Tab-separated table of N, CA and C in Angstrom:
chain	number	residue	atom	x	y	z
A	1	UNK	N	79.263	-10.939	132.736
A	1	UNK	CA	79.078	-10.183	134.047
A	1	UNK	C	80.338	-10.254	133.731
A	2	UNK	N	80.420	-8.578	133.746
A	2	UNK	CA	81.984	-7.748	134.252
A	2	UNK	C	81.996	-7.629	135.621
A	3	UNK	N	83.629	-7.528	136.338
A	3	UNK	CA	84.130	-7.270	137.956
A	3	UNK	C	83.878	-6.546	137.995
A	4	UNK	N	82.716	-5.077	138.140
A	4	UNK	CA	81.966	-4.664	138.726
A	4	UNK	C	80.864	-5.515	139.003
A	5	UNK	N	79.654	-5.733	138.428
A	5	UNK	CA	78.579	-6.283	138.647
A	5	UNK	C	78.776	-6.923	139.543
A	6	UNK	N	79.684	-8.602	138.992
A	6	UNK	CA	80.064	-9.292	139.976
A	6	UNK	C	80.522	-9.378	141.541
A	7	UNK	N	80.802	-8.632	141.528
A	7	UNK	CA	81.732	-8.053	142.726
A	7	UNK	C	80.763	-7.543	143.637
A	8	UNK	N	79.932	-6.620	142.739
A	8	UNK	CA	79.045	-6.180	143.602
A	8	UNK	C	77.736	-7.109	143.584
A	9	UNK	N	77.355	-8.281	143.067
A	9	UNK	CA	76.685	-9.045	143.257
A	9	UNK	C	77.068	-9.765	144.876
A	10	UNK	N	78.550	-9.796	144.563
A	10	UNK	CA	78.817	-10.628	145.636
A	10	UNK	C	79.057	-9.772	147.440
A	11	UNK	N	78.517	-8.221	146.994
A	11	UNK	CA	78.827	-6.999	147.909
A	11	UNK	C	76.960	-8.054	148.648
A	12	UNK	N	76.135	-8.059	147.815
A	12	UNK	CA	74.947	-7.639	147.783
A	12	UNK	C	74.275	-9.349	148.721
A	13	UNK	N	74.947	-10.023	148.078
A	13	UNK	CA	75.018	-11.160	149.139
A	13	UNK	C	74.913	-11.327	150.617
A	14	UNK	N	76.416	-11.203	150.778
A	14	UNK	CA	76.741	-11.080	152.267
A	14	UNK	C	76.135	-9.745	152.655
A	15	UNK	N	75.269	-8.775	152.395
A	15	UNK	CA	74.849	-7.689	152.958
A	15	UNK	C	73.330	-8.789	153.188
A	16	UNK	N	72.764	-8.871	152.719
A	16	UNK	CA	71.455	-9.758	152.298
A	16	UNK	C	71.621	-10.551	153.522
A	17	UNK	N	72.641	-11.334	153.949
A	17	UNK	CA	72.966	-12.285	155.012
A	17	UNK	C	73.199	-11.943	156.001
A	18	UNK	N	73.692	-10.585	156.643
A	18	UNK	CA	74.241	-9.775	157.595
A	18	UNK	C	75.485	-10.453	157.609
A	19	UNK	N	76.062	-10.081	156.419
A	19	UNK	CA	77.453	-11.364	156.805
A	19	UNK	C	78.780	-9.651	156.623
A	20	UNK	N	78.877	-9.764	158.135
A	20	UNK	CA	79.940	-8.516	157.864
A	20	UNK	C	81.041	-9.264	157.509
A	21	UNK	N	81.385	-10.065	158.729
A	21	UNK	CA	82.688	-10.336	157.819
A	21	UNK	C	83.550	-10.621	156.506
A	22	UNK	N	82.308	-11.418	155.481
A	22	UNK	CA	82.049	-12.132	154.061
A	22	UNK	C	82.685	-10.468	153.710
A	23	UNK	N	82.030	-8.780	153.738
A	23	UNK	CA	82.186	-7.883	153.740
A	23	UNK	C	83.673	-7.568	153.881
A	24	UNK	N	84.247	-7.982	154.526
A	24	UNK	CA	85.812	-7.360	155.181
A	24	UNK	C	86.670	-8.272	154.333
A	25	UNK	N	86.168	-9.098	153.659
A	25	UNK	CA	86.850	-9.685	153.114
A	25	UNK	C	86.359	-9.614	151.422
A	26	UNK	N	85.916	-8.672	151.422
A	26	UNK	CA	85.627	-8.312	150.123
A	26	UNK	C	86.819	-7.189	149.900
A	27	UNK	N	86.824	-5.970	150.790
A	27	UNK	CA	86.703	-4.799	151.595
A	27	UNK	C	88.087	-4.524	150.080
A	28	UNK	N	89.468	-5.479	150.057
A	28	UNK	CA	90.757	-5.041	149.483
A	28	UNK	C	90.090	-5.208	148.141
A	29	UNK	N	89.238	-5.759	147.668
A	29	UNK	CA	88.899	-5.585	145.764
A	29	UNK	C	87.892	-4.970	145.564
A	30	UNK	N	86.783	-4.575	146.674
A	30	UNK	CA	85.494	-3.015	146.946
A	30	UNK	C	86.945	-2.111	146.446
A	31	UNK	N	87.428	-1.833	146.608
A	31	UNK	CA	89.323	-0.886	146.803
A	31	UNK	C	89.319	-0.969	145.755
A	32	UNK	N	90.359	-1.897	144.705
A	32	UNK	CA	90.197	-1.473	143.461
A	32	UNK	C	89.370	-2.174	142.256
A	33	UNK	N	88.523	-1.519	143.030
A	33	UNK	CA	87.120	-1.857	141.985
A	33	UNK	C	85.902	-0.837	141.730
A	34	UNK	N	85.901	-0.451	142.355
A	34	UNK	CA	84.729	0.604	142.969
A	34	UNK	C	85.726	1.994	143.505
A	35	UNK	N	84.282	3.404	142.124
A	35	UNK	CA	84.801	3.970	142.964
A	35	UNK	C	84.210	4.636	144.148
A	36	UNK	N	84.691	6.176	144.579
A	36	UNK	CA	84.724	6.745	145.826
A	36	UNK	C	83.139	6.786	146.088
A	37	UNK	N	82.519	6.873	145.476
A	37	UNK	CA	80.676	6.752	145.849
A	37	UNK	C	80.521	5.791	146.112
A	38	UNK	N	80.423	4.192	145.336
A	38	UNK	CA	79.813	3.166	145.842
A	38	UNK	C	80.648	2.105	146.698
A	39	UNK	N	82.172	3.344	147.106
A	39	UNK	CA	83.341	2.630	148.219
A	39	UNK	C	81.964	3.485	149.501
A	40	UNK	N	81.978	4.518	149.352
A	40	UNK	CA	81.351	5.256	150.775
A	40	UNK	C	80.353	4.171	150.897
A	41	UNK	N	79.267	4.002	149.974
A	41	UNK	CA	78.120	2.741	150.500
A	41	UNK	C	78.837	1.565	151.079
A	42	UNK	N	79.615	0.980	150.100
A	42	UNK	CA	80.444	0.027	150.999
A	42	UNK	C	80.374	-0.675	152.247
A	43	UNK	N	80.724	1.008	152.815
A	43	UNK	CA	81.518	1.124	154.054
A	43	UNK	C	80.231	1.617	154.988
A	44	UNK	N	79.302	2.464	154.042
A	44	UNK	CA	77.853	2.961	155.386
A	44	UNK	C	76.679	1.072	154.975
A	45	UNK	N	76.894	0.630	154.864
A	45	UNK	CA	76.781	-0.851	154.336
A	45	UNK	C	76.574	-1.764	155.107
A	46	UNK	N	78.224	-2.165	155.713
A	46	UNK	CA	79.754	-2.161	156.708
A	46	UNK	C	78.339	-1.522	158.522
A	47	UNK	N	78.240	-0.779	158.301
A	47	UNK	CA	77.880	0.220	159.372
A	47	UNK	C	76.689	-0.246	159.637
A	48	UNK	N	75.809	0.193	159.049
A	48	UNK	CA	74.961	-0.345	158.829
A	48	UNK	C	74.286	-1.339	159.562
A	49	UNK	N	75.017	-2.200	158.977
A	49	UNK	CA	74.652	-3.767	160.020
A	49	UNK	C	75.382	-3.883	161.310
A	50	UNK	N	75.989	-3.151	161.669
A	50	UNK	CA	77.679	-3.400	162.439
A	50	UNK	C	76.489	-2.793	163.727
A	51	UNK	N	75.527	-1.325	163.232
A	51	UNK	CA	74.865	-1.001	164.254
A	51	UNK	C	73.485	-1.404	164.589
A	52	UNK	N	73.069	-2.568	163.657
A	52	UNK	CA	71.965	-3.717	164.168
A	52	UNK	C	72.579	-3.944	164.757
A	53	UNK	N	73.937	-4.987	164.375
A	53	UNK	CA	74.015	-5.807	165.616
A	53	UNK	C	74.159	-5.713	166.725
A	54	UNK	N	74.794	-4.058	167.092
A	54	UNK	CA	74.644	-3.733	169.062
A	54	UNK	C	73.705	-3.457	168.936
A	55	UNK	N	72.457	-3.155	168.393
A	55	UNK	CA	71.104	-2.909	168.882
A	55	UNK	C	71.549	-3.988	169.134
A	56	UNK	N	70.816	-5.338	168.535
A	56	UNK	CA	70.753	-6.245	168.304
A	56	UNK	C	71.192	-7.371	169.905
A	57	UNK	N	72.480	-6.720	170.326
A	57	UNK	CA	73.318	-7.503	171.357
A	57	UNK	C	73.229	-7.192	172.813
A	58	UNK	N	73.126	-4.999	172.622
A	58	UNK	CA	72.386	-4.940	174.043
A	58	UNK	C	71.375	-5.135	173.977
A	59	UNK	N	70.121	-4.930	173.434
A	59	UNK	CA	68.904	-6.022	174.093
A	59	UNK	C	69.084	-6.888	174.394
A	60	UNK	N	69.570	-7.646	173.953
A	60	UNK	CA	69.989	-9.416	174.621
A	60	UNK	C	70.015	-9.749	176.108
A	61	UNK	N	71.079	-8.125	176.197
A	61	UNK	CA	72.595	-8.385	177.172
A	61	UNK	C	72.879	-8.995	176.753
A	62	UNK	N	73.962	-9.529	175.957
A	62	UNK	CA	74.437	-10.588	175.791
A	62	UNK	C	76.355	-9.620	175.731
A	63	UNK	N	77.263	-10.304	175.670
A	63	UNK	CA	78.817	-9.312	175.822
A	63	UNK	C	78.723	-10.206	174.040
A	64	UNK	N	79.554	-9.454	172.871
A	64	UNK	CA	80.360	-10.470	172.121
A	64	UNK	C	81.513	-11.447	172.414
A	65	UNK	N	81.050	-12.129	171.504
A	65	UNK	CA	82.351	-12.979	171.485
A	65	UNK	C	83.513	-12.925	170.071
A	66	UNK	N	85.097	-11.979	170.676
A	66	UNK	CA	85.574	-11.770	169.676
A	66	UNK	C	85.854	-13.273	169.019
A	67	UNK	N	85.944	-14.121	169.313
A	67	UNK	CA	86.505	-15.246	168.605
A	67	UNK	C	85.641	-15.796	167.784
A	68	UNK	N	84.040	-15.176	167.719
A	68	UNK	CA	83.111	-15.615	166.689
A	68	UNK	C	83.353	-14.472	165.577
A	69	UNK	N	83.377	-15.087	164.419
A	69	UNK	CA	83.641	-13.894	163.397
A	69	UNK	C	82.436	-12.834	163.361
A	70	UNK	N	81.329	-13.334	163.183
A	70	UNK	CA	80.400	-11.683	162.704
A	70	UNK	C	80.669	-11.011	163.573
A	71	UNK	N	80.518	-11.651	165.384
A	71	UNK	CA	81.024	-10.641	166.611
A	71	UNK	C	82.242	-9.652	166.434
A	72	UNK	N	83.581	-10.477	165.901
A	72	UNK	CA	84.121	-9.653	165.843
A	72	UNK	C	84.399	-8.731	164.861
A	73	UNK	N	83.832	-8.944	163.956
A	73	UNK	CA	83.867	-8.321	162.076
A	73	UNK	C	82.354	-6.581	162.696
A	74	UNK	N	82.224	-7.519	163.206
A	74	UNK	CA	81.282	-6.081	163.980
A	74	UNK	C	81.799	-5.072	165.166
A	75	UNK	N	82.698	-5.660	165.983
A	75	UNK	CA	83.233	-4.926	167.215
A	75	UNK	C	84.246	-3.948	166.316
A	76	UNK	N	84.700	-5.041	165.151
A	76	UNK	CA	86.334	-4.041	164.085
A	76	UNK	C	85.370	-2.262	163.608
A	77	UNK	N	84.349	-3.279	163.069
A	77	UNK	CA	82.927	-2.390	162.362
A	77	UNK	C	83.167	-0.777	163.182
A	78	UNK	N	82.284	-1.370	164.021
A	78	UNK	CA	82.708	-0.290	165.232
A	78	UNK	C	83.457	0.522	166.053
A	79	UNK	N	84.490	0.422	165.938
A	79	UNK	CA	85.956	1.119	166.299
A	79	UNK	C	86.124	1.486	164.909
A	80	UNK	N	86.172	1.366	164.072
A	80	UNK	CA	86.413	2.339	162.960
A	80	UNK	C	85.918	3.300	162.655
A	81	UNK	N	84.978	3.163	163.215
A	81	UNK	CA	83.032	4.423	163.409
A	81	UNK	C	84.124	5.073	164.149
A	82	UNK	N	83.977	4.722	165.399
A	82	UNK	CA	84.235	5.437	167.122
A	82	UNK	C	85.919	6.582	166.463
A	83	UNK	N	86.584	5.672	165.462
A	83	UNK	CA	87.760	6.371	164.859
A	83	UNK	C	87.997	7.634	164.193
A	84	UNK	N	86.549	7.380	162.972
A	84	UNK	CA	86.205	8.548	162.601
A	84	UNK	C	85.714	8.945	162.972
A	85	UNK	N	84.825	9.924	164.002
A	85	UNK	CA	84.552	10.237	164.789
A	85	UNK	C	85.469	10.855	165.516
A	86	UNK	N	85.780	10.230	166.231
A	86	UNK	CA	87.788	11.250	166.676
A	86	UNK	C	88.558	11.603	165.628
A	87	UNK	N	88.465	11.448	164.662
A	87	UNK	CA	89.158	11.902	163.491
A	87	UNK	C	88.564	13.098	162.961
A	88	UNK	N	87.493	13.017	162.888
A	88	UNK	CA	86.558	14.666	162.341
A	88	UNK	C	86.365	15.113	163.775
A	89	UNK	N	86.877	15.255	164.642
A	89	UNK	CA	86.774	16.162	165.797
A	89	UNK	C	85.642	16.210	166.822
A	90	UNK	N	84.801	15.026	166.851
A	90	UNK	CA	83.247	14.649	167.378
A	90	UNK	C	83.765	14.287	168.198
A	91	UNK	N	84.259	14.540	168.845
A	91	UNK	CA	85.157	13.728	170.773
A	91	UNK	C	84.158	13.522	171.608
A	92	UNK	N	83.175	13.709	171.912
A	92	UNK	CA	82.086	13.548	172.648
A	92	UNK	C	80.806	12.053	172.370
A	93	UNK	N	81.527	12.421	171.027
A	93	UNK	CA	80.555	10.687	170.120
A	93	UNK	C	81.609	9.681	170.116
A	94	UNK	N	82.419	10.113	169.749
A	94	UNK	CA	83.908	9.117	169.711
A	94	UNK	C	84.525	8.668	170.878
A	95	UNK	N	83.854	9.319	172.473
A	95	UNK	CA	83.762	8.497	173.311
A	95	UNK	C	83.120	8.222	173.769
A	96	UNK	N	81.745	8.432	173.295
A	96	UNK	CA	80.412	7.668	173.381
A	96	UNK	C	80.760	5.883	173.530
A	97	UNK	N	80.746	6.052	172.055
A	97	UNK	CA	81.735	5.464	171.215
A	97	UNK	C	82.314	4.017	171.945
A	98	UNK	N	83.762	4.719	172.050
A	98	UNK	CA	84.318	3.342	173.092
A	98	UNK	C	83.738	3.062	174.508
A	99	UNK	N	83.326	4.524	175.435
A	99	UNK	CA	82.756	4.003	176.605
A	99	UNK	C	82.114	2.321	176.043
A	100	UNK	N	80.986	2.546	175.533
A	100	UNK	CA	79.833	1.338	174.775
A	100	UNK	C	80.701	-0.288	174.213
A	101	UNK	N	82.132	-0.087	174.024
A	101	UNK	CA	82.708	-0.585	172.875
A	101	UNK	C	83.904	-1.319	174.043
A	102	UNK	N	83.902	-0.627	174.968
A	102	UNK	CA	84.696	-0.989	176.247
A	102	UNK	C	84.152	-2.590	176.648
A	103	UNK	N	82.728	-2.254	176.896
A	103	UNK	CA	82.286	-3.193	177.894
A	103	UNK	C	81.127	-4.384	177.028
A	104	UNK	N	81.087	-4.245	175.461
A	104	UNK	CA	80.476	-5.326	174.683
A	104	UNK	C	81.202	-6.192	174.521
A	105	UNK	N	82.543	-6.601	174.917
A	105	UNK	CA	83.550	-7.697	174.727
A	105	UNK	C	83.652	-8.677	175.674
A	106	UNK	N	84.089	-10.111	175.498
A	106	UNK	CA	84.791	-10.449	176.428
A	106	UNK	C	85.748	-11.765	176.222
A	107	UNK	N	86.429	-10.252	175.389
A	107	UNK	CA	88.370	-9.396	175.573
A	107	UNK	C	88.521	-8.808	176.038
A	108	UNK	N	89.068	-9.330	177.600
A	108	UNK	CA	89.733	-8.491	178.205
A	108	UNK	C	90.396	-7.755	177.477
A	109	UNK	N	91.663	-7.543	176.927
A	109	UNK	CA	92.465	-7.141	176.335
A	109	UNK	C	91.865	-5.805	175.059
A	110	UNK	N	91.047	-6.313	174.455
A	110	UNK	CA	90.466	-4.872	173.933
A	110	UNK	C	89.327	-3.999	175.062
A	111	UNK	N	88.818	-4.265	175.942
A	111	UNK	CA	88.852	-4.047	176.967
A	111	UNK	C	89.322	-3.043	177.643
A	112	UNK	N	90.311	-3.587	177.614
A	112	UNK	CA	91.393	-2.609	178.613
A	112	UNK	C	91.756	-1.383	177.824
A	113	UNK	N	92.253	-2.084	176.150
A	113	UNK	CA	92.714	-0.857	175.726
A	113	UNK	C	91.527	0.202	175.108
A	114	UNK	N	90.054	-0.086	174.947
A	114	UNK	CA	88.999	0.576	174.860
A	114	UNK	C	88.813	2.105	176.108
A	115	UNK	N	89.479	1.459	177.287
A	115	UNK	CA	89.389	2.379	178.393
A	115	UNK	C	90.461	3.640	178.339
A	116	UNK	N	91.656	2.432	177.296
A	116	UNK	CA	92.581	4.118	177.235
A	116	UNK	C	91.941	5.178	176.170
A	117	UNK	N	91.224	4.806	175.477
A	117	UNK	CA	90.851	5.660	173.902
A	117	UNK	C	89.328	6.206	174.972
A	118	UNK	N	88.501	5.705	175.664
A	118	UNK	CA	88.024	6.503	176.482
A	118	UNK	C	88.542	7.719	177.354
A	119	UNK	N	89.069	7.287	178.018
A	119	UNK	CA	89.611	8.438	179.109
A	119	UNK	C	90.540	9.025	178.407
A	120	UNK	N	91.525	9.149	177.321
A	120	UNK	CA	91.711	10.120	176.584
A	120	UNK	C	90.896	11.273	175.733
A	121	UNK	N	89.699	11.000	175.103
A	121	UNK	CA	88.469	11.339	174.893
A	121	UNK	C	88.023	12.226	175.308
A	122	UNK	N	87.711	11.622	177.380
A	122	UNK	CA	87.122	12.760	177.603
A	122	UNK	C	88.540	13.271	178.634
A	123	UNK	N	89.583	12.794	178.315
A	123	UNK	CA	90.093	14.574	178.582
A	123	UNK	C	90.514	15.222	177.388
A	124	UNK	N	89.372	15.092	176.522
A	124	UNK	CA	89.011	16.451	175.298
A	124	UNK	C	91.118	16.053	174.468
A	125	UNK	N	91.324	15.051	174.873
A	125	UNK	CA	92.758	15.036	173.856
A	125	UNK	C	92.507	14.563	172.625
A	126	UNK	N	93.086	15.547	171.411
A	126	UNK	CA	93.087	15.014	170.042
A	126	UNK	C	93.237	13.842	169.258
A	127	UNK	N	92.468	13.492	168.681
A	127	UNK	CA	93.420	11.735	167.582
A	127	UNK	C	95.179	12.172	167.252
A	128	UNK	N	95.128	13.283	167.323
A	128	UNK	CA	96.777	13.778	166.694
A	128	UNK	C	97.282	13.415	168.324
A	129	UNK	N	96.970	14.106	169.185
A	129	UNK	CA	97.882	13.965	171.067
A	129	UNK	C	97.529	12.602	170.993
A	130	UNK	N	96.540	11.482	170.846
A	130	UNK	CA	96.571	10.593	171.534
A	130	UNK	C	97.696	9.540	170.401
A	131	UNK	N	97.279	9.744	169.477
A	131	UNK	CA	98.292	8.917	168.368
A	131	UNK	C	99.979	8.849	169.183
A	132	UNK	N	100.164	10.729	168.764
A	132	UNK	CA	101.646	10.989	169.740
A	132	UNK	C	101.862	10.368	170.382
A	133	UNK	N	100.909	10.493	171.683
A	133	UNK	CA	101.750	10.571	173.140
A	133	UNK	C	100.857	9.518	173.884
A	134	UNK	N	100.355	9.324	173.479
A	134	UNK	CA	99.630	7.606	173.887
A	134	UNK	C	99.360	6.739	173.940
A	135	UNK	N	99.576	6.054	172.421
A	135	UNK	CA	99.816	5.166	171.529
A	135	UNK	C	100.989	4.977	171.648
A	136	UNK	N	101.274	3.626	171.641
A	136	UNK	CA	102.258	2.998	170.944
A	136	UNK	C	101.756	2.373	169.842
A	137	UNK	N	101.632	3.266	168.330
A	137	UNK	CA	101.833	2.779	167.291
A	137	UNK	C	102.771	1.339	166.991
A	138	UNK	N	104.258	1.555	166.951
A	138	UNK	CA	104.764	0.100	166.115
A	138	UNK	C	104.550	-1.168	167.277
A	139	UNK	N	104.170	-0.767	168.483
A	139	UNK	CA	103.961	-2.187	169.291
A	139	UNK	C	102.516	-2.606	169.155
A	140	UNK	N	101.393	-1.742	168.549
A	140	UNK	CA	100.794	-2.037	167.848
A	140	UNK	C	100.223	-2.905	166.618
A	141	UNK	N	101.410	-2.329	165.824
A	141	UNK	CA	101.299	-3.164	164.718
A	141	UNK	C	102.060	-4.260	164.749
A	142	UNK	N	103.138	-4.274	165.476
A	142	UNK	CA	103.709	-6.092	166.466
A	142	UNK	C	102.602	-6.778	166.621
A	143	UNK	N	101.802	-5.906	167.568
A	143	UNK	CA	101.007	-7.361	168.026
A	143	UNK	C	99.454	-7.140	167.085
A	144	UNK	N	99.539	-6.595	165.610
A	144	UNK	CA	98.955	-7.484	164.639
A	144	UNK	C	97.163	-7.244	165.043
A	145	UNK	N	96.440	-6.249	165.929
A	145	UNK	CA	95.130	-5.603	166.290
A	145	UNK	C	95.083	-5.016	165.473
A	146	UNK	N	93.281	-5.600	165.396
A	146	UNK	CA	92.939	-3.793	164.313
A	146	UNK	C	92.835	-2.522	165.340
A	147	UNK	N	92.973	-2.690	166.378
A	147	UNK	CA	92.570	-2.125	167.065
A	147	UNK	C	94.093	-0.795	168.035
A	148	UNK	N	94.108	0.526	167.592
A	148	UNK	CA	95.483	0.928	168.678
A	148	UNK	C	94.913	-0.551	170.501
A	149	UNK	N	96.294	-1.291	170.652
A	149	UNK	CA	96.058	-2.299	172.254
A	149	UNK	C	97.478	-1.750	172.569
A	150	UNK	N	98.221	-0.865	171.849
A	150	UNK	CA	99.333	-1.003	173.325
A	150	UNK	C	99.729	0.820	173.105
A	151	UNK	N	100.522	1.023	174.639
A	151	UNK	CA	100.033	2.630	174.553
A	151	UNK	C	101.836	2.341	175.700
A	152	UNK	N	101.909	3.910	175.791
A	152	UNK	CA	103.209	4.415	176.530
A	152	UNK	C	103.336	4.286	177.883
A	153	UNK	N	104.117	5.023	178.450
A	153	UNK	CA	103.811	5.336	180.195
A	153	UNK	C	102.902	6.594	180.611
A	154	UNK	N	102.670	7.587	178.996
A	154	UNK	CA	101.884	8.433	179.540
A	154	UNK	C	100.704	8.384	179.859
A	155	UNK	N	100.218	6.456	179.205
A	155	UNK	CA	98.586	6.146	178.987
A	155	UNK	C	98.256	5.987	180.795
A	156	UNK	N	99.562	4.969	181.031
A	156	UNK	CA	99.425	4.478	182.126
A	156	UNK	C	98.902	5.995	183.132
A	157	UNK	N	99.752	7.202	183.356
A	157	UNK	CA	99.920	8.262	183.710
A	157	UNK	C	98.125	8.924	184.013
A	158	UNK	N	97.932	9.041	182.782
A	158	UNK	CA	96.365	9.729	181.802
A	158	UNK	C	95.536	9.263	183.152
A	159	UNK	N	95.837	7.534	182.635
A	159	UNK	CA	94.969	6.318	183.993
A	159	UNK	C	95.114	6.843	185.605
A	160	UNK	N	95.856	7.133	185.746
A	160	UNK	CA	96.179	7.446	186.636
A	160	UNK	C	94.957	8.728	187.451
A	161	UNK	N	95.928	9.212	186.627
A	161	UNK	CA	95.001	11.092	187.142
A	161	UNK	C	93.540	10.940	187.191
A	162	UNK	N	93.442	10.009	186.065
A	162	UNK	CA	91.788	9.441	186.280
A	162	UNK	C	91.340	9.114	187.201
A	163	UNK	N	91.475	8.576	187.929
A	163	UNK	CA	91.616	7.954	188.935
A	163	UNK	C	91.576	8.586	190.135
A	164	UNK	N	92.539	9.497	189.921
A	164	UNK	CA	93.242	10.194	191.271
A	164	UNK	C	91.247	11.500	191.122
A	165	UNK	N	90.980	11.624	190.529
A	165	UNK	CA	90.002	12.383	189.952
A	165	UNK	C	89.221	12.062	190.463
A	166	UNK	N	88.445	10.866	189.736
A	166	UNK	CA	87.308	9.932	190.425
A	166	UNK	C	87.154	9.598	191.529
A	167	UNK	N	88.248	9.522	192.286
A	167	UNK	CA	88.180	9.257	193.426
A	167	UNK	C	88.352	10.460	195.054
């Protein structure tokens, strides 16, 4: 069995087990091994599993536990999906995903961060403007989170403005 076939077998096993976390563990090898079409399929499978888990979670009226590896991987996949929408200019779709994600976990830091994402999209800020004017990328990198978790003073101004408009 060659390298590609071996990796495909590992990916298939993870998919059949609904194991998003294992798929993320295989991600670097997938980047090094797969062609673009296969890699796109790899990410599509992660997203399909994450959307299934989202549906199951919502139907069960539960919150995801960021300390549970599958929930964590699911949230990561859904966040990346929302950012893809945001990046592609599908601001309304990104906004809806950010809103759902902000209430989906037991992690207050994640929920708070996603509220800034959601407000930025509701204000129709582009992703570039969000990254340049609201997010603090250096602090986020230092924090080591998979999501944008640190924000500058403009973020608080945006939050205050939104709260004033809604009252």
